[in-house]
CSV table of C-alpha atoms in Angstrom, one decimal:
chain,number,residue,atom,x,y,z
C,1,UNK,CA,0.0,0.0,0.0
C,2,UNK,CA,1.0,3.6,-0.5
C,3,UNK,CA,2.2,5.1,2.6
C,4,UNK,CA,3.7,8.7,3.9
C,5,UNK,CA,5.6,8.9,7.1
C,6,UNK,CA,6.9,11.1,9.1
C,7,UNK,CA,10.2,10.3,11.2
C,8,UNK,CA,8.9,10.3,14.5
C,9,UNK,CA,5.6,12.2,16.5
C,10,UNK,CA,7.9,14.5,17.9
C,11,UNK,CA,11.1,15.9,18.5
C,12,UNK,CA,12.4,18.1,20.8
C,13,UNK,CA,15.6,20.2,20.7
C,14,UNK,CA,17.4,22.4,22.1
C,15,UNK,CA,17.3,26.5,20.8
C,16,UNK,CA,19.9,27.8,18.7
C,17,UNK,CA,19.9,23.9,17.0
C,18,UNK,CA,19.0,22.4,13.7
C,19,UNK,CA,16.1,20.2,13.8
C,20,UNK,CA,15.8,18.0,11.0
C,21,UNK,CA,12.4,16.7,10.0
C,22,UNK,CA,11.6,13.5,8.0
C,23,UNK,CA,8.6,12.5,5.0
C,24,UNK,CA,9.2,9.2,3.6
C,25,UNK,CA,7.2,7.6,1.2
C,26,UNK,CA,6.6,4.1,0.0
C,27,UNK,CA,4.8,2.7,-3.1
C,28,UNK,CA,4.7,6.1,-4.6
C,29,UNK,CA,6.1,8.6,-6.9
C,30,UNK,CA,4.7,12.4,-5.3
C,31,UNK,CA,5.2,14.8,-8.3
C,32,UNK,CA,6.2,17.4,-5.6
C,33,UNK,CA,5.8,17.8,-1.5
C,34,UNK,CA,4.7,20.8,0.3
C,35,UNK,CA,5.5,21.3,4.1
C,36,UNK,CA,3.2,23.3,6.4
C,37,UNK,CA,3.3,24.6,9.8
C,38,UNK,CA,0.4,23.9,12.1
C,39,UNK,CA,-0.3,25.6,15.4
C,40,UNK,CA,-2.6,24.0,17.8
C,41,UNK,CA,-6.3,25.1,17.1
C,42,UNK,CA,-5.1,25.8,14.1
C,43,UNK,CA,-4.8,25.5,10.1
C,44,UNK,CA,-2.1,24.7,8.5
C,45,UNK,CA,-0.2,27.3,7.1
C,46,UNK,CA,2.1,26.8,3.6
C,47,UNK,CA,6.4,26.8,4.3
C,48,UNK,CA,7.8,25.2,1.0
C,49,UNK,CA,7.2,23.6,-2.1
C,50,UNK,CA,9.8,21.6,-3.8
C,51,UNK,CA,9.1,19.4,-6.9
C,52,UNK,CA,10.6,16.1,-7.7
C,53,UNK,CA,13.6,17.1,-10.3
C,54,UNK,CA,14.6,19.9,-7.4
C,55,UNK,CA,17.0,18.4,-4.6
C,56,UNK,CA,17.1,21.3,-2.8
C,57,UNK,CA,15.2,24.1,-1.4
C,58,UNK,CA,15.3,27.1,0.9
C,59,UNK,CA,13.8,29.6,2.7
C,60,UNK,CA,15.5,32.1,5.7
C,61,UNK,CA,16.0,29.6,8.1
C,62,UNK,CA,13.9,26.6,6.2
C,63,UNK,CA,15.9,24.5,4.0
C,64,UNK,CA,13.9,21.1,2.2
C,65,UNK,CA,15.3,18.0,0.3
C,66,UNK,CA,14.1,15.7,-1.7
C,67,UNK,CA,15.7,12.4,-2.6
C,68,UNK,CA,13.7,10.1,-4.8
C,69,UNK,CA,16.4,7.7,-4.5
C,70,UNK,CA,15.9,7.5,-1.2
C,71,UNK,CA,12.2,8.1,-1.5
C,72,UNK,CA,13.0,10.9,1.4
C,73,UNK,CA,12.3,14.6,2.0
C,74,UNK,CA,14.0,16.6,4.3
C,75,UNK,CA,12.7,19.8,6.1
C,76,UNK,CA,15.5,21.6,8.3
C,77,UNK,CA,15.4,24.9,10.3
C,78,UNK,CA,18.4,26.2,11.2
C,79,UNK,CA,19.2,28.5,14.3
C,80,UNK,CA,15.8,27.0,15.7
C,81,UNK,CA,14.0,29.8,18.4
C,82,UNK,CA,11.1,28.6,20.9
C,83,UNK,CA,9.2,30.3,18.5
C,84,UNK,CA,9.3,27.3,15.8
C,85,UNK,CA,7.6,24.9,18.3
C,86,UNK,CA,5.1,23.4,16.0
C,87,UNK,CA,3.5,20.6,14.4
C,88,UNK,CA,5.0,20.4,11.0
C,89,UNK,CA,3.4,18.4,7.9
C,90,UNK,CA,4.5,16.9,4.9
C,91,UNK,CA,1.8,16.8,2.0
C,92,UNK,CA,3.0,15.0,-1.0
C,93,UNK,CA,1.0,15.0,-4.1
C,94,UNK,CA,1.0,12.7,-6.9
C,95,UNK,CA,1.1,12.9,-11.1
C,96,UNK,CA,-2.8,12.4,-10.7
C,97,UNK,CA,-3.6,15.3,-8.2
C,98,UNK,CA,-4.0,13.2,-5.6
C,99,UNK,CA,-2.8,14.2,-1.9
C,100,UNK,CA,-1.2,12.5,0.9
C,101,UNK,CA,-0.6,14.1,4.2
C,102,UNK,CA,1.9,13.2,6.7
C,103,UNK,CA,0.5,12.6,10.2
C,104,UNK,CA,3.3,15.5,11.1
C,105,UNK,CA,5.8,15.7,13.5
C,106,UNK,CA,5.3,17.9,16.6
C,107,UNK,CA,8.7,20.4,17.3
C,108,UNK,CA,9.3,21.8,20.4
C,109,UNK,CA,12.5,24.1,21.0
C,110,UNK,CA,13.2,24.3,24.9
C,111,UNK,CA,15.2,28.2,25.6
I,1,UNK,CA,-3.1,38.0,0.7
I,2,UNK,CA,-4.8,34.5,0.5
I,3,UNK,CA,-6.7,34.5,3.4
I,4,UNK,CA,-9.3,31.9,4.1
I,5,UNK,CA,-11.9,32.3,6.6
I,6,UNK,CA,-13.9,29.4,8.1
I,7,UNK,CA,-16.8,30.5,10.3
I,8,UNK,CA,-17.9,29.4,13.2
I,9,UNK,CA,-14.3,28.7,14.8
I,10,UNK,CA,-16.6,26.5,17.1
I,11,UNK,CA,-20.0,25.5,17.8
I,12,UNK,CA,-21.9,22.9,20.1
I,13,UNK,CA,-25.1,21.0,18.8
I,14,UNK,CA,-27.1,18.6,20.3
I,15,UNK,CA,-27.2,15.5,18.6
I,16,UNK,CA,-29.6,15.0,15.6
I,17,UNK,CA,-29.4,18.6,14.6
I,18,UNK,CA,-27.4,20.1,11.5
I,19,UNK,CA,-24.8,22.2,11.6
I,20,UNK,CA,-23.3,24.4,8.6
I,21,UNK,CA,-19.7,25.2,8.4
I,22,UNK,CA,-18.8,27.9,6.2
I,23,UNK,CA,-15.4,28.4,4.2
I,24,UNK,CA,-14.1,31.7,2.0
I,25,UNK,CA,-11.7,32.8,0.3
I,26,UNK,CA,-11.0,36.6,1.3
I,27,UNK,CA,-9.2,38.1,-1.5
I,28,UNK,CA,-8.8,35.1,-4.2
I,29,UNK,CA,-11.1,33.1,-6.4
I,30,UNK,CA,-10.9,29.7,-5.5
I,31,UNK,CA,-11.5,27.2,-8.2
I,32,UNK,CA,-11.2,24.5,-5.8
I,33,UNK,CA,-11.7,24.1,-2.1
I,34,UNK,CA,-11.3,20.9,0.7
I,35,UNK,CA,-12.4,19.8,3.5
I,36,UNK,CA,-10.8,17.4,6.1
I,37,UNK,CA,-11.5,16.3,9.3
I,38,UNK,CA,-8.6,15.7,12.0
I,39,UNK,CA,-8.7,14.0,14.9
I,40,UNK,CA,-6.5,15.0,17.8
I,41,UNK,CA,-2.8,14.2,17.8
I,42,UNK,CA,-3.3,12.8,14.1
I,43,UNK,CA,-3.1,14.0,10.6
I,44,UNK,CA,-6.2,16.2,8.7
I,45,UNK,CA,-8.2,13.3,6.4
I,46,UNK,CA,-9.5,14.9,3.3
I,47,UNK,CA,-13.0,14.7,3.2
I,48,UNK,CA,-14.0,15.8,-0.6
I,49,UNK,CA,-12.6,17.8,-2.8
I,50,UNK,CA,-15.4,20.7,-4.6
I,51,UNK,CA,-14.7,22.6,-7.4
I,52,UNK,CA,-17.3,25.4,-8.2
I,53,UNK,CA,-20.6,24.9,-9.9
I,54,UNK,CA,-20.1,21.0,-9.5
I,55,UNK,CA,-21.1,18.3,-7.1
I,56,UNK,CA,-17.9,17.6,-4.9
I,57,UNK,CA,-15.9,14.2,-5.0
I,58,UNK,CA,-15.8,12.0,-2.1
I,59,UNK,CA,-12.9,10.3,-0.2
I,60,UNK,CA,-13.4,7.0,0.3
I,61,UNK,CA,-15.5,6.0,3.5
I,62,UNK,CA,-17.4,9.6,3.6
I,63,UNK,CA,-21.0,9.6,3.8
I,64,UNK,CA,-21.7,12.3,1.2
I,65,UNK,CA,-25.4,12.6,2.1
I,66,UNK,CA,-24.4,12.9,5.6
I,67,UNK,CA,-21.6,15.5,4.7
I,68,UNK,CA,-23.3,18.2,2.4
I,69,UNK,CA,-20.9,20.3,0.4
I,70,UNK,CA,-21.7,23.4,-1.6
I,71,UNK,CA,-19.7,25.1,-3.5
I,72,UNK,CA,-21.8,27.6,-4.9
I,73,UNK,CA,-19.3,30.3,-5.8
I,74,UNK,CA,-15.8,30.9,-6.5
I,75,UNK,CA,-15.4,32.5,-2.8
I,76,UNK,CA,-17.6,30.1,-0.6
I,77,UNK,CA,-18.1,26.6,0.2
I,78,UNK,CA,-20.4,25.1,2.7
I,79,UNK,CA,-20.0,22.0,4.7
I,80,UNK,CA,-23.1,20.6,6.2
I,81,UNK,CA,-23.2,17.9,8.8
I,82,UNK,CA,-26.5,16.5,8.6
I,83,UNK,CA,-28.3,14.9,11.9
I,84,UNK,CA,-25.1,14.8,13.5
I,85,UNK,CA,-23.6,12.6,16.3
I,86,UNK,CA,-21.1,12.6,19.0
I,87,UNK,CA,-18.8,10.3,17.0
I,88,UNK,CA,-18.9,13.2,14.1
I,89,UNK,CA,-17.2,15.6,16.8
I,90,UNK,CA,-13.9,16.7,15.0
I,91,UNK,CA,-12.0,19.5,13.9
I,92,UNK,CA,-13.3,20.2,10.6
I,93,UNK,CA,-10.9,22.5,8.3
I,94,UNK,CA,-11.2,24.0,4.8
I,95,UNK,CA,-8.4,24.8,2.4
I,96,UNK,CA,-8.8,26.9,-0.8
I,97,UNK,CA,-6.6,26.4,-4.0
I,98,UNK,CA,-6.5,29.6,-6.3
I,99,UNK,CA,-4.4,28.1,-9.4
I,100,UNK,CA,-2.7,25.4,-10.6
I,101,UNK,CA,-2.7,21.6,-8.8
I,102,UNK,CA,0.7,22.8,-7.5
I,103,UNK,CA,-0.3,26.2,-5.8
I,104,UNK,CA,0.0,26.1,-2.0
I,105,UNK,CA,-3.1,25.3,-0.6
I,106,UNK,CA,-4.4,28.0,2.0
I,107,UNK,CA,-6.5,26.6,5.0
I,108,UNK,CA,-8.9,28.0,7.3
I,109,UNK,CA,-8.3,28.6,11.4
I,110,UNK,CA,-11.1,25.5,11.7
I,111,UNK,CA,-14.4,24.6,13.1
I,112,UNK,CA,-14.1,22.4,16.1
I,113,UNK,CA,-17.5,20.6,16.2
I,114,UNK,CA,-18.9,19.3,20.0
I,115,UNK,CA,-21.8,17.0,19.4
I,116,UNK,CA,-23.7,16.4,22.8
């Protein structure tokens, strides 16, 4: 079956780190992923787009991969504040328009 | 820009009764708009996909006579849940798409529904 994941429910770090976020997909080729930011109680909000013949993308702090070799995407943010503690999720979509969303992975930066 | 507002932000029914959820798009045309559900500590579930002037598409598993969706304009979709239960209690959330497939998708703040 076709399956996202994301690495782990959630990760906490310390400020001034890098956390690293994981998507992983399995029986599936997503045309492109999109990562969003949710707060609690509320939507999610769009961070990043990166397509499939991209490796790399960035943003300020926010810098996304995506290996279809290792059927793996990426989503960094560097210099990390308290401010970034969030759930964070990974929406790949396919060559039919179809969606998939990541259950997301919930960051918290301890000061 | 891109806003999209989803009104009420919450609202408790008793069960049996319908209750309307409404989603716009504040300063876009949205050719096509989503709904999910989400339960809590897990990821939204797309719900149906509507696309203006035409009946919405389905996921899998959603009752679409119990989950009425309108999408009568390019700036409003409606999301009815019809003679509702405790077990429908969720957070219900619209996004809005204004272009291409690829275009970020722009959500709303959310309805959480309490049925009693």
């Amino acid at each position: 079956s076709q399956k996202i994941e994301q690495n782990s429910e959630a990760l906490n770090i310390q400020e001034g780190k890098t956390a690293t976020l994981t998507c992983n997909y399995t029986n599936y080729s997503p045309a492109y992923l999109q990562w969003y930011r949710q707060d609690p109680g509320r939507g999610p909000v769009f961070l990043l787009l990166i397509r499939e013949n991209e490796k790399e993308k960035r943003k300020e702090r926010l810098k996304v991969t995506f290996d279809t070799t290792l059927k793996q995407s990426l989503f960094h943010i560097t210099a990390s504040q308290p401010a970034d503690s969030a759930t964070y999720l990974c929406v790949q979509r396919g060559h039919n328009n179809d969606m998939r969303f990541g259950a997301g992975t919930r960051l918290t930066v301890k000061p | 820009g891109a806003v999209v507002s989803q009104h009420p932000s919450w609202v408790i029914c008793k069960s049996g009764t319908s209750v309307k959820i409404e989603c716009r798009s504040l300063d876009f045309q949205a050719t096509t708009m989503f709904w999910y559900r989400q339960f809590p500590k897990q990821s939204l579930m797309l719900m149906a996909t509507s696309n203006e002037g035409s009946k919405a598409t389905y996921e899998q598993g959603v009752e679409k006579d119990k989950f009425l969706i309108n999408h009568a304009s390019l700036t409003l979709s409606t999301l009815t849940v019809t003679s509702a239960h405790p077990e429908d209690s969720s957070f219900y959330i619209c996004s809005a798409r204004a272009g291409a497939s690829n275009s970020p998708l722009h959500f709303g703040n959310g309805t959480r529904l309490t049925v009693t």
